Coordinates of C-alpha atoms and ligand atoms in Angstrom, one line a residue:
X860 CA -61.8 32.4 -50.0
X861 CA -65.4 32.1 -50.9
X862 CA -66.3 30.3 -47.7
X863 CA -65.0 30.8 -44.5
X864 CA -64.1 27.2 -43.1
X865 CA -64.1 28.8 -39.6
X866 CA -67.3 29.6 -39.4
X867 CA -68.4 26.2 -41.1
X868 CA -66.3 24.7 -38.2
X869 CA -68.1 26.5 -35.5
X870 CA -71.8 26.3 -37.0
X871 CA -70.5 22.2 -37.0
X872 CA -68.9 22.2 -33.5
X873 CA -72.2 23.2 -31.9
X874 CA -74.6 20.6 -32.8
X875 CA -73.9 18.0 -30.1
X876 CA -73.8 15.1 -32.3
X877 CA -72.1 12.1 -29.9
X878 CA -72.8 9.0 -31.6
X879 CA -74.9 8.0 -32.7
X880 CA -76.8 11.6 -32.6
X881 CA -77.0 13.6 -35.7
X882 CA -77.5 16.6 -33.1
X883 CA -78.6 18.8 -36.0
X884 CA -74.6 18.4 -38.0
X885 CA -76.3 16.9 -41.1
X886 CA -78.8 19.1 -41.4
X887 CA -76.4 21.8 -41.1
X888 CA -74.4 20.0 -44.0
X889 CA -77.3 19.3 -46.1
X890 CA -78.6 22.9 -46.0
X891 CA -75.4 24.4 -47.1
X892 CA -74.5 21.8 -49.5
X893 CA -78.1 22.0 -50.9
X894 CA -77.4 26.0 -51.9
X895 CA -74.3 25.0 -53.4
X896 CA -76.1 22.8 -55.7
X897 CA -75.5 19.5 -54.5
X898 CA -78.0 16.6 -55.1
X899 CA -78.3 15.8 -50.9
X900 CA -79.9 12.0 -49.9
X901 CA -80.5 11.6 -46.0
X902 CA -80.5 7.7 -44.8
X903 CA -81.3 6.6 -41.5
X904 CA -79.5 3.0 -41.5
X905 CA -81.0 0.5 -38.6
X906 CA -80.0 -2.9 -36.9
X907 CA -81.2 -5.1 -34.5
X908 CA -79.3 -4.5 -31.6
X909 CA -77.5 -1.3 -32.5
X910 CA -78.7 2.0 -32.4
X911 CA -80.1 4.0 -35.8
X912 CA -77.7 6.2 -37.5
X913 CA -78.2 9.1 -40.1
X914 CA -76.0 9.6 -42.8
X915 CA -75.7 11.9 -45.6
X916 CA -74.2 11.3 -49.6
X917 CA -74.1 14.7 -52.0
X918 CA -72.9 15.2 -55.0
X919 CA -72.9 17.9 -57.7
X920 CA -72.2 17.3 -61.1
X921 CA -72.7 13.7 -63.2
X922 CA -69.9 13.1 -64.7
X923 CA -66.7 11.5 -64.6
X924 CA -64.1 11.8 -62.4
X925 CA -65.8 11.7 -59.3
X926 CA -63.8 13.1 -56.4
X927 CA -65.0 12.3 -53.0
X928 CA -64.7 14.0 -49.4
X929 CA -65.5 11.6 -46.9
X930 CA -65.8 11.6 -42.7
X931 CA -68.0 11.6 -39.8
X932 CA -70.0 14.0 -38.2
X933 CA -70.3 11.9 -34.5
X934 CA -67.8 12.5 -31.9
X935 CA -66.9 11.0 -28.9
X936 CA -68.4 12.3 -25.6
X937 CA -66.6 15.7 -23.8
X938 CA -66.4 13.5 -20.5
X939 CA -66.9 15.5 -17.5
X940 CA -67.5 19.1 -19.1
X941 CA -66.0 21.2 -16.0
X942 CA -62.9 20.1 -17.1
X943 CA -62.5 21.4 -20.4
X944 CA -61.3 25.2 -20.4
X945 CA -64.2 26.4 -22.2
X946 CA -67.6 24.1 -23.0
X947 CA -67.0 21.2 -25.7
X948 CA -69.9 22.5 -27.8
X949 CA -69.7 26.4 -27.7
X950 CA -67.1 26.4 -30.4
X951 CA -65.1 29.2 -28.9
X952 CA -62.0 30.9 -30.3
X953 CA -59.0 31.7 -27.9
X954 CA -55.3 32.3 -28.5
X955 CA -55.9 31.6 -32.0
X956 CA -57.2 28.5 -31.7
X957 CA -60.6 26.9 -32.2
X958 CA -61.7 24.8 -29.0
X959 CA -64.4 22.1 -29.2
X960 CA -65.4 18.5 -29.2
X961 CA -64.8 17.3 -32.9
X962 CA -62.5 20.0 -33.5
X963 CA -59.7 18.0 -35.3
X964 CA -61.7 14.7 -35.2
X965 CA -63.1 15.9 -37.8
X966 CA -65.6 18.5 -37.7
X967 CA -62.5 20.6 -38.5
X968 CA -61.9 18.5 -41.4
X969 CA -65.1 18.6 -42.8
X970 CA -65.3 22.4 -42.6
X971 CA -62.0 22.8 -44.5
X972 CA -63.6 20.3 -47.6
X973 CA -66.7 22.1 -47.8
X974 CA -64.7 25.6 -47.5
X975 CA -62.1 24.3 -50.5
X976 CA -65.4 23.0 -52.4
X977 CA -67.8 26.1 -52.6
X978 CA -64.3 28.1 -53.1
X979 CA -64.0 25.8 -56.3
X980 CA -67.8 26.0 -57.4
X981 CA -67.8 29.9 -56.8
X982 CA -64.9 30.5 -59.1
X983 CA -66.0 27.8 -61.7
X984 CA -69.4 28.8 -62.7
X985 CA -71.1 26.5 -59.8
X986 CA -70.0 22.9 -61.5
X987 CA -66.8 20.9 -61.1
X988 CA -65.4 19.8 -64.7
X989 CA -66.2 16.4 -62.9
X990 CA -68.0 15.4 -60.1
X991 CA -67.3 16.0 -56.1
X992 CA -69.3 14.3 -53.5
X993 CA -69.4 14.6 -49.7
X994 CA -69.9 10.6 -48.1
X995 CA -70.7 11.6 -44.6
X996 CA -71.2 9.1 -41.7
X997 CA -72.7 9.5 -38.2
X998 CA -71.4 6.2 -36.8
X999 CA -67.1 6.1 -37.0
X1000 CA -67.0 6.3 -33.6
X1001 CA -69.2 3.8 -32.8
X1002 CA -69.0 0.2 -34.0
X1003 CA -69.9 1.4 -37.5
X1004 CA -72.9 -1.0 -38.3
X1005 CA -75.0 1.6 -39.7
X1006 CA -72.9 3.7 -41.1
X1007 CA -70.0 3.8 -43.6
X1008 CA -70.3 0.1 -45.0
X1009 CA -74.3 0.7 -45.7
X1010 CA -73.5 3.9 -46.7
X1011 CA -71.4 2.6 -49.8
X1012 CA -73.4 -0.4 -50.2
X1013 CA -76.4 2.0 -50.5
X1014 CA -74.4 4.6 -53.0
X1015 CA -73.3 1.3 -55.0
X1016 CA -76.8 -0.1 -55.7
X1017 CA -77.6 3.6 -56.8
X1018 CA -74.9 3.5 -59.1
X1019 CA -72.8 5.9 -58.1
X1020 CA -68.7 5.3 -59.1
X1021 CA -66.1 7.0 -56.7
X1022 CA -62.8 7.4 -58.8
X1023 CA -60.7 9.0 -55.6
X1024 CA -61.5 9.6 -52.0
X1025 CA -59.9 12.2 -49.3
X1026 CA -60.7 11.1 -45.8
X1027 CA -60.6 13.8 -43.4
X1028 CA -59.3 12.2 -40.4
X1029 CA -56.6 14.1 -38.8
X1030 CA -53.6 12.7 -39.7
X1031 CA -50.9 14.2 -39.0
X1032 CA -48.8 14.0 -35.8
X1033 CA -47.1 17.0 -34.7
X1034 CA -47.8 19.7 -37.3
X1035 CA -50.1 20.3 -40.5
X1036 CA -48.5 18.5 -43.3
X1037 CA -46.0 15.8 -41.6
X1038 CA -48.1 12.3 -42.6
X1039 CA -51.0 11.1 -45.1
X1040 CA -52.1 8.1 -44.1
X1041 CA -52.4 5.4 -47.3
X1042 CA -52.8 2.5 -45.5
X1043 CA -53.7 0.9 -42.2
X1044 CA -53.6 -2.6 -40.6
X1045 CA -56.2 -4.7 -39.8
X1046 CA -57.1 -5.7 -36.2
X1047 CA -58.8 -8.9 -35.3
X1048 CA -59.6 -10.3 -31.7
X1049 CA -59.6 -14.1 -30.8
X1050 CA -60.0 -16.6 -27.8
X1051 CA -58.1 -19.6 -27.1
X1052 CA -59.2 -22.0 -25.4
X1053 CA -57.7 -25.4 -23.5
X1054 CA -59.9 -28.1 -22.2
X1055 CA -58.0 -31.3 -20.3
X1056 CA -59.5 -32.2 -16.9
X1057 CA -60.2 -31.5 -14.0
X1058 CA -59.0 -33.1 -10.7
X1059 CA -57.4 -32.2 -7.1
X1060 CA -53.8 -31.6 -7.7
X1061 CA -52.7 -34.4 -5.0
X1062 CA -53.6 -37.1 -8.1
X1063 CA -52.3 -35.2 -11.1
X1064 CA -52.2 -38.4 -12.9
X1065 CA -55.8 -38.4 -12.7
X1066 CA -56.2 -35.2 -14.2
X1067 CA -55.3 -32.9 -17.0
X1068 CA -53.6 -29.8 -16.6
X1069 CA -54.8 -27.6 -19.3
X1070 CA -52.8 -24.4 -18.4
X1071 CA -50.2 -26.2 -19.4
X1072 CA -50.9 -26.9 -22.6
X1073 CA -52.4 -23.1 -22.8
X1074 CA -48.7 -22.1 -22.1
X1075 CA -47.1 -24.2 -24.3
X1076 CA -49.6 -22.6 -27.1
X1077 CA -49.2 -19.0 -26.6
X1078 CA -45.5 -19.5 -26.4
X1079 CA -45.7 -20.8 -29.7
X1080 CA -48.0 -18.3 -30.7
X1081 CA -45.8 -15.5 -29.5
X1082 CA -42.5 -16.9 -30.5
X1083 CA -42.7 -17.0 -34.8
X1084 CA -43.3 -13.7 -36.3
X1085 CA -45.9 -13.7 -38.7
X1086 CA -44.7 -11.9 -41.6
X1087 CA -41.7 -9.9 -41.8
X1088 CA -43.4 -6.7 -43.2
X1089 CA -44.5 -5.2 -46.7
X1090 CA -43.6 -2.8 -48.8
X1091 CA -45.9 -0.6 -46.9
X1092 CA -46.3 -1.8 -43.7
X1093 CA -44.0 -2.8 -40.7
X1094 CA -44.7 -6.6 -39.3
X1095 CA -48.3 -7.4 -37.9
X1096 CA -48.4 -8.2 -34.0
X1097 CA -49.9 -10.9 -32.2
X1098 CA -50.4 -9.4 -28.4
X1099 CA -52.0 -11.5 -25.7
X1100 CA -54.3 -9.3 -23.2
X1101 CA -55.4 -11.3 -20.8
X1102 CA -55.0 -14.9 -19.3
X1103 CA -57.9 -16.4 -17.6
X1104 CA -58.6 -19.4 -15.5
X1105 CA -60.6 -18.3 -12.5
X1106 CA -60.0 -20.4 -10.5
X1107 CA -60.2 -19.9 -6.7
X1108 CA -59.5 -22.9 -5.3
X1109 CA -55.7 -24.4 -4.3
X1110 CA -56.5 -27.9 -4.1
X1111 CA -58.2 -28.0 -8.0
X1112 CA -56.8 -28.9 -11.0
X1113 CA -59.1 -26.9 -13.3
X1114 CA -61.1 -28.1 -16.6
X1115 CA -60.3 -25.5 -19.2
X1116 CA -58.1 -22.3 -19.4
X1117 CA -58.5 -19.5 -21.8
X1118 CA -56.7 -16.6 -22.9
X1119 CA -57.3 -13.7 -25.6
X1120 CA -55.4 -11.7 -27.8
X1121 CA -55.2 -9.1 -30.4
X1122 CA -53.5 -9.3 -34.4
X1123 CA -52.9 -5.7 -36.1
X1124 CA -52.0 -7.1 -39.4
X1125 CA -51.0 -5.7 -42.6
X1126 CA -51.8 -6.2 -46.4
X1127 CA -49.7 -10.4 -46.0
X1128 CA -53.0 -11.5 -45.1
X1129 CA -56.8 -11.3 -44.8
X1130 CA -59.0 -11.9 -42.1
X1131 CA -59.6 -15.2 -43.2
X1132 CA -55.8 -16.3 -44.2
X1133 CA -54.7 -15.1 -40.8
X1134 CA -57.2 -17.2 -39.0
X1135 CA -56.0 -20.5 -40.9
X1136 CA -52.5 -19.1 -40.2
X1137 CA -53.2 -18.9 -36.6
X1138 CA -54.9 -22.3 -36.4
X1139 CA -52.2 -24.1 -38.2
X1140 CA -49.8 -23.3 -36.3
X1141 CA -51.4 -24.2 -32.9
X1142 CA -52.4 -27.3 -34.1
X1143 CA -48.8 -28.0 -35.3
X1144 CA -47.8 -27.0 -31.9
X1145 CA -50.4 -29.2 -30.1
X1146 CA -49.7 -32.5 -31.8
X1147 CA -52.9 -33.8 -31.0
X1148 CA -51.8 -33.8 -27.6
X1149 CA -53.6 -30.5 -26.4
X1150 CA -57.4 -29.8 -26.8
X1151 CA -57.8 -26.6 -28.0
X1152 CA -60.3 -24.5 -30.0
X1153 CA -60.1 -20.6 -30.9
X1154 CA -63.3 -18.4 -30.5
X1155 CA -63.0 -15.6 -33.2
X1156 CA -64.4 -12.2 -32.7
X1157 CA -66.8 -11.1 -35.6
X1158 CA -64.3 -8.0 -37.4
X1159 CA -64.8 -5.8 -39.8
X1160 CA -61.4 -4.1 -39.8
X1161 CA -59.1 -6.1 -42.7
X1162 CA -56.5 -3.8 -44.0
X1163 CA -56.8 -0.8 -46.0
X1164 CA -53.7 0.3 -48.7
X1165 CA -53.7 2.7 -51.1
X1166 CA -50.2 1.9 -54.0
X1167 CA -48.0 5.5 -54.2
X1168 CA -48.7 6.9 -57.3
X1169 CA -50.3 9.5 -59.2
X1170 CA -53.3 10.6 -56.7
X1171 CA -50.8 10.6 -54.0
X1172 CA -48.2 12.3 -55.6
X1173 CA -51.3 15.2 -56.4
X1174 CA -52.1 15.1 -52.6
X1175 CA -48.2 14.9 -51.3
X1176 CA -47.9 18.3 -53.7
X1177 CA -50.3 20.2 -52.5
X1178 CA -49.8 19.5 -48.6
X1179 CA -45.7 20.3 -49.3
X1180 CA -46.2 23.6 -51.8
X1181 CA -48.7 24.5 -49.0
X1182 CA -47.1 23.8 -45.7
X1183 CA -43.0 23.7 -46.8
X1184 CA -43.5 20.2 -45.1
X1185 CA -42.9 16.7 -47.5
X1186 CA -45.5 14.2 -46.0
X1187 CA -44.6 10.9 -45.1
X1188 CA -46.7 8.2 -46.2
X1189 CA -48.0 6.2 -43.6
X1190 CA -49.5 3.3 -42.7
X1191 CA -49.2 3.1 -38.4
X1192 CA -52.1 3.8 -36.2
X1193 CA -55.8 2.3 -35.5
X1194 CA -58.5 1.7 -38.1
X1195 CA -60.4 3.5 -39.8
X1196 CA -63.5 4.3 -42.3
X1197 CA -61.0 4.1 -45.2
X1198 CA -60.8 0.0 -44.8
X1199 CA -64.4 0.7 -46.1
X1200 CA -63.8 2.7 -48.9
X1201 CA -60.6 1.1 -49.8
X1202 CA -62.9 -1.3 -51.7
X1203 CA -65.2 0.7 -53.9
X1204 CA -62.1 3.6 -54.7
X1205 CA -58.3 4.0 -53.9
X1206 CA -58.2 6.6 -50.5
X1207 CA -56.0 8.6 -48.8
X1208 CA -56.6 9.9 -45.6
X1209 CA -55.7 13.5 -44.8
X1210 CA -56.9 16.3 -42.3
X1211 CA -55.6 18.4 -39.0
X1212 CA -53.1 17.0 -36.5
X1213 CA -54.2 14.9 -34.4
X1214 CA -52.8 15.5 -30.9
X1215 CA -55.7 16.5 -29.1
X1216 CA -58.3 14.3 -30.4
X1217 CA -60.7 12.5 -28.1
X1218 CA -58.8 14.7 -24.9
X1219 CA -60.4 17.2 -22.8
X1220 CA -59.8 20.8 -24.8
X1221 CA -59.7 19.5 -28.1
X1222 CA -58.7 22.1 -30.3
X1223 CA -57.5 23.2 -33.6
X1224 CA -55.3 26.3 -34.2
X1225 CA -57.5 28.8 -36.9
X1226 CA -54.2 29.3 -38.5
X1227 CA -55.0 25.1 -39.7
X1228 CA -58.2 25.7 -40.7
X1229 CA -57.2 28.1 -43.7
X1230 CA -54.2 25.9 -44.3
X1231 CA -56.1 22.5 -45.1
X1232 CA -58.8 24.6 -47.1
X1233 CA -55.7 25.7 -49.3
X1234 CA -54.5 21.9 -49.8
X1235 CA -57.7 20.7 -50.4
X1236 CA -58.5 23.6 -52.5
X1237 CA -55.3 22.9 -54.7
X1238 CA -55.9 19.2 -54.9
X1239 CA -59.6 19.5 -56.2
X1240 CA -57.8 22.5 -59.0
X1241 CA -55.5 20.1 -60.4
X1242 CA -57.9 17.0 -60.0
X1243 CA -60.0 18.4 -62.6
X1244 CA -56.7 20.0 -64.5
Ligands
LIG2419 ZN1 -62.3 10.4 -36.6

């Protein structure tokens, strides 16, 4: 290899860039990937109420296809640092394996792109047949305001096309190669509330109960499934989380009752569909008997899916001739920056294993490193085959 991803993962590890600081990563990135060639753009994306973020696009070559590495440079914090066996931002090397905050998630991941990349440019006379670009966010672990939706909206309005993306995140689950991820579910929150009225509970008849009408709703809501899968992706889930009345006195029949829940949903619905779906069928439930109104939490997670087919086939190849593992295909866990980019390019998400992500002694063995340089080395070779 041209490029050693190890070092690029250690130079990376050491900037202390917990959202939302840039903690010099992206200067790091846009130095090397300046010398490489790349066209680099810096934008520092702001909000009321939510802190700035910087973020970085780059890309070398104009023309078409235009393969994209994406990820995030911001980790979560180390949490008590005398914890972790050696410091979270020191980047050292023990047993074979490469300890640090960010190491899978995804520092690690981003090394291994760049690596495969100036690998690919060194033996190609410094141009892709294409394009490549690098889409690289400060703000995934945050609530992602500032960073991957404005980063696209801001690449968009410039023009730039993304025909395929490899998302970095780790995921795999027990060893390099078991699972791409081509899809994940969306996740929306909501309140529901029940009014009646209020009253001491020796006159009932004068008041109205409204925990029971609260029951009677979430037992509805709980009891009718609300799909029965995809081709892609298992059932979504409707989980209550809490229950609340607050009410501290014996005697008192109170006014209102609330309770909240959470819908991971797949690729059946949208955000908006499901929230008819869900108001429908309380209202059904109700009969104009029970007052009741939902309070929805503003979401930006709908669903992300990426059809099998060529471009995963390319990627599944690579990570099997590399690894002697076939990947599954998988849409399970959390969200992530792909329900972004699932609208501007079809994505696949695939980096280290993810096992020790946000824990104390995060860690990547070396051994990975130059693995996922090879895969993502052979993908960008035949991309441009
Ligand atoms: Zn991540």
């Amino acid at each position: 290899m041209f490029a050693d991803p190890v070092v690029i993962a250690r130079d990376l590890l050491r900037c202390p860039s917990v959202t939302p600081a840039e903690g010099g990563a992206l200067a790091f990135l846009e130095k090397t990937l300046k010398a490489a060639g790349f066209t680099v753009h810096r934008m520092r994306f702001s909000e009321p109420g939510a802190d700035d973020v910087e973020n970085l696009y780059a890309r070398i070559g104009s023309a078409k296809p235009n393969l994209v590495f994406a990820g995030h440079t911001d980790v979560v914090p180390p949490g008590d640092e005398k914890t972790w066996k050696h410091p979270p931002f020191s980047a050292e090397i023990a047993n074979g394996e490469l300890y640090g905050r960010g190491a899978v998630d995804m520092k690690g991941g981003i090394a291994c792109a760049i690596a495969a990349v100036l690998d690919y440019l060194a033996q190609n006379g410094g141009k892709p047949r294409g394009s490549l670009s690098f889409l690289i966010t400060g703000d995934e672990e945050g609530i992602a305001v500032n960073g991957t939706p404005k980063l696209l909206k801001w690449t968009a309005e410039r023009g730039e096309k993304f025909d395929h993306c490899i998302l970095g995140e780790p995921s795999n689950q027990q060893a390099l190669g078991d699972t791409i991820k081509v899809g994940r579910r969306g996740s929306l929150n909501g309140h529901l509330i029940v009014t009646g009225k209020q009253g001491h509970v020796a006159y009932p008849q004068r008041a109205d109960n409204p925990i029971r009408g609260l029951v009677t709703l979430i037992a509805v809501l709980q009891a009718e499934p609300l799909d029965q899968g995809s081709a892609q992706f298992a059932p979504s889930h409707l989980e209550f989380t809490s229950v609340d009345v607050g009410n501290k006195t014996v005697n008192l029949i109170p006014g209102a009752a609330r309770a909240r829940f959470n819908i991971r949903f797949n690729d059946k619905h949208t955000l908006d569909s499901l929230k008819k779906l869900i108001e429908q069928r309380a209202a059904k439930a109700a009969g104009g008997k029970i007052r009741f109104a939902f309070e929805w939490e503003p979401s930006n997670a709908g669903v992300f899916v990426t059809k099998p087919g060529p471009f995963t086939e390319l990627v599944a190849n690579a990570v099997m001739e590399v690894t002697g593992r076939k990947p599954e295909l998988s849409t399970t866990g959390g969200t992530s920056d792909a329900r972004f980019i699932t609208a501007y390019c079809p994505v696949v998400e695939f980096g280290l294993v993810g096992q020790t992500m946000h824990a104390v002694d995060e860690r990547v063995p070396v051994a990975d490193l130059h693995a996922l340089t090879t895969i993502y080395r052979k993908i960008i070779d035949r991309y441009f085959a």
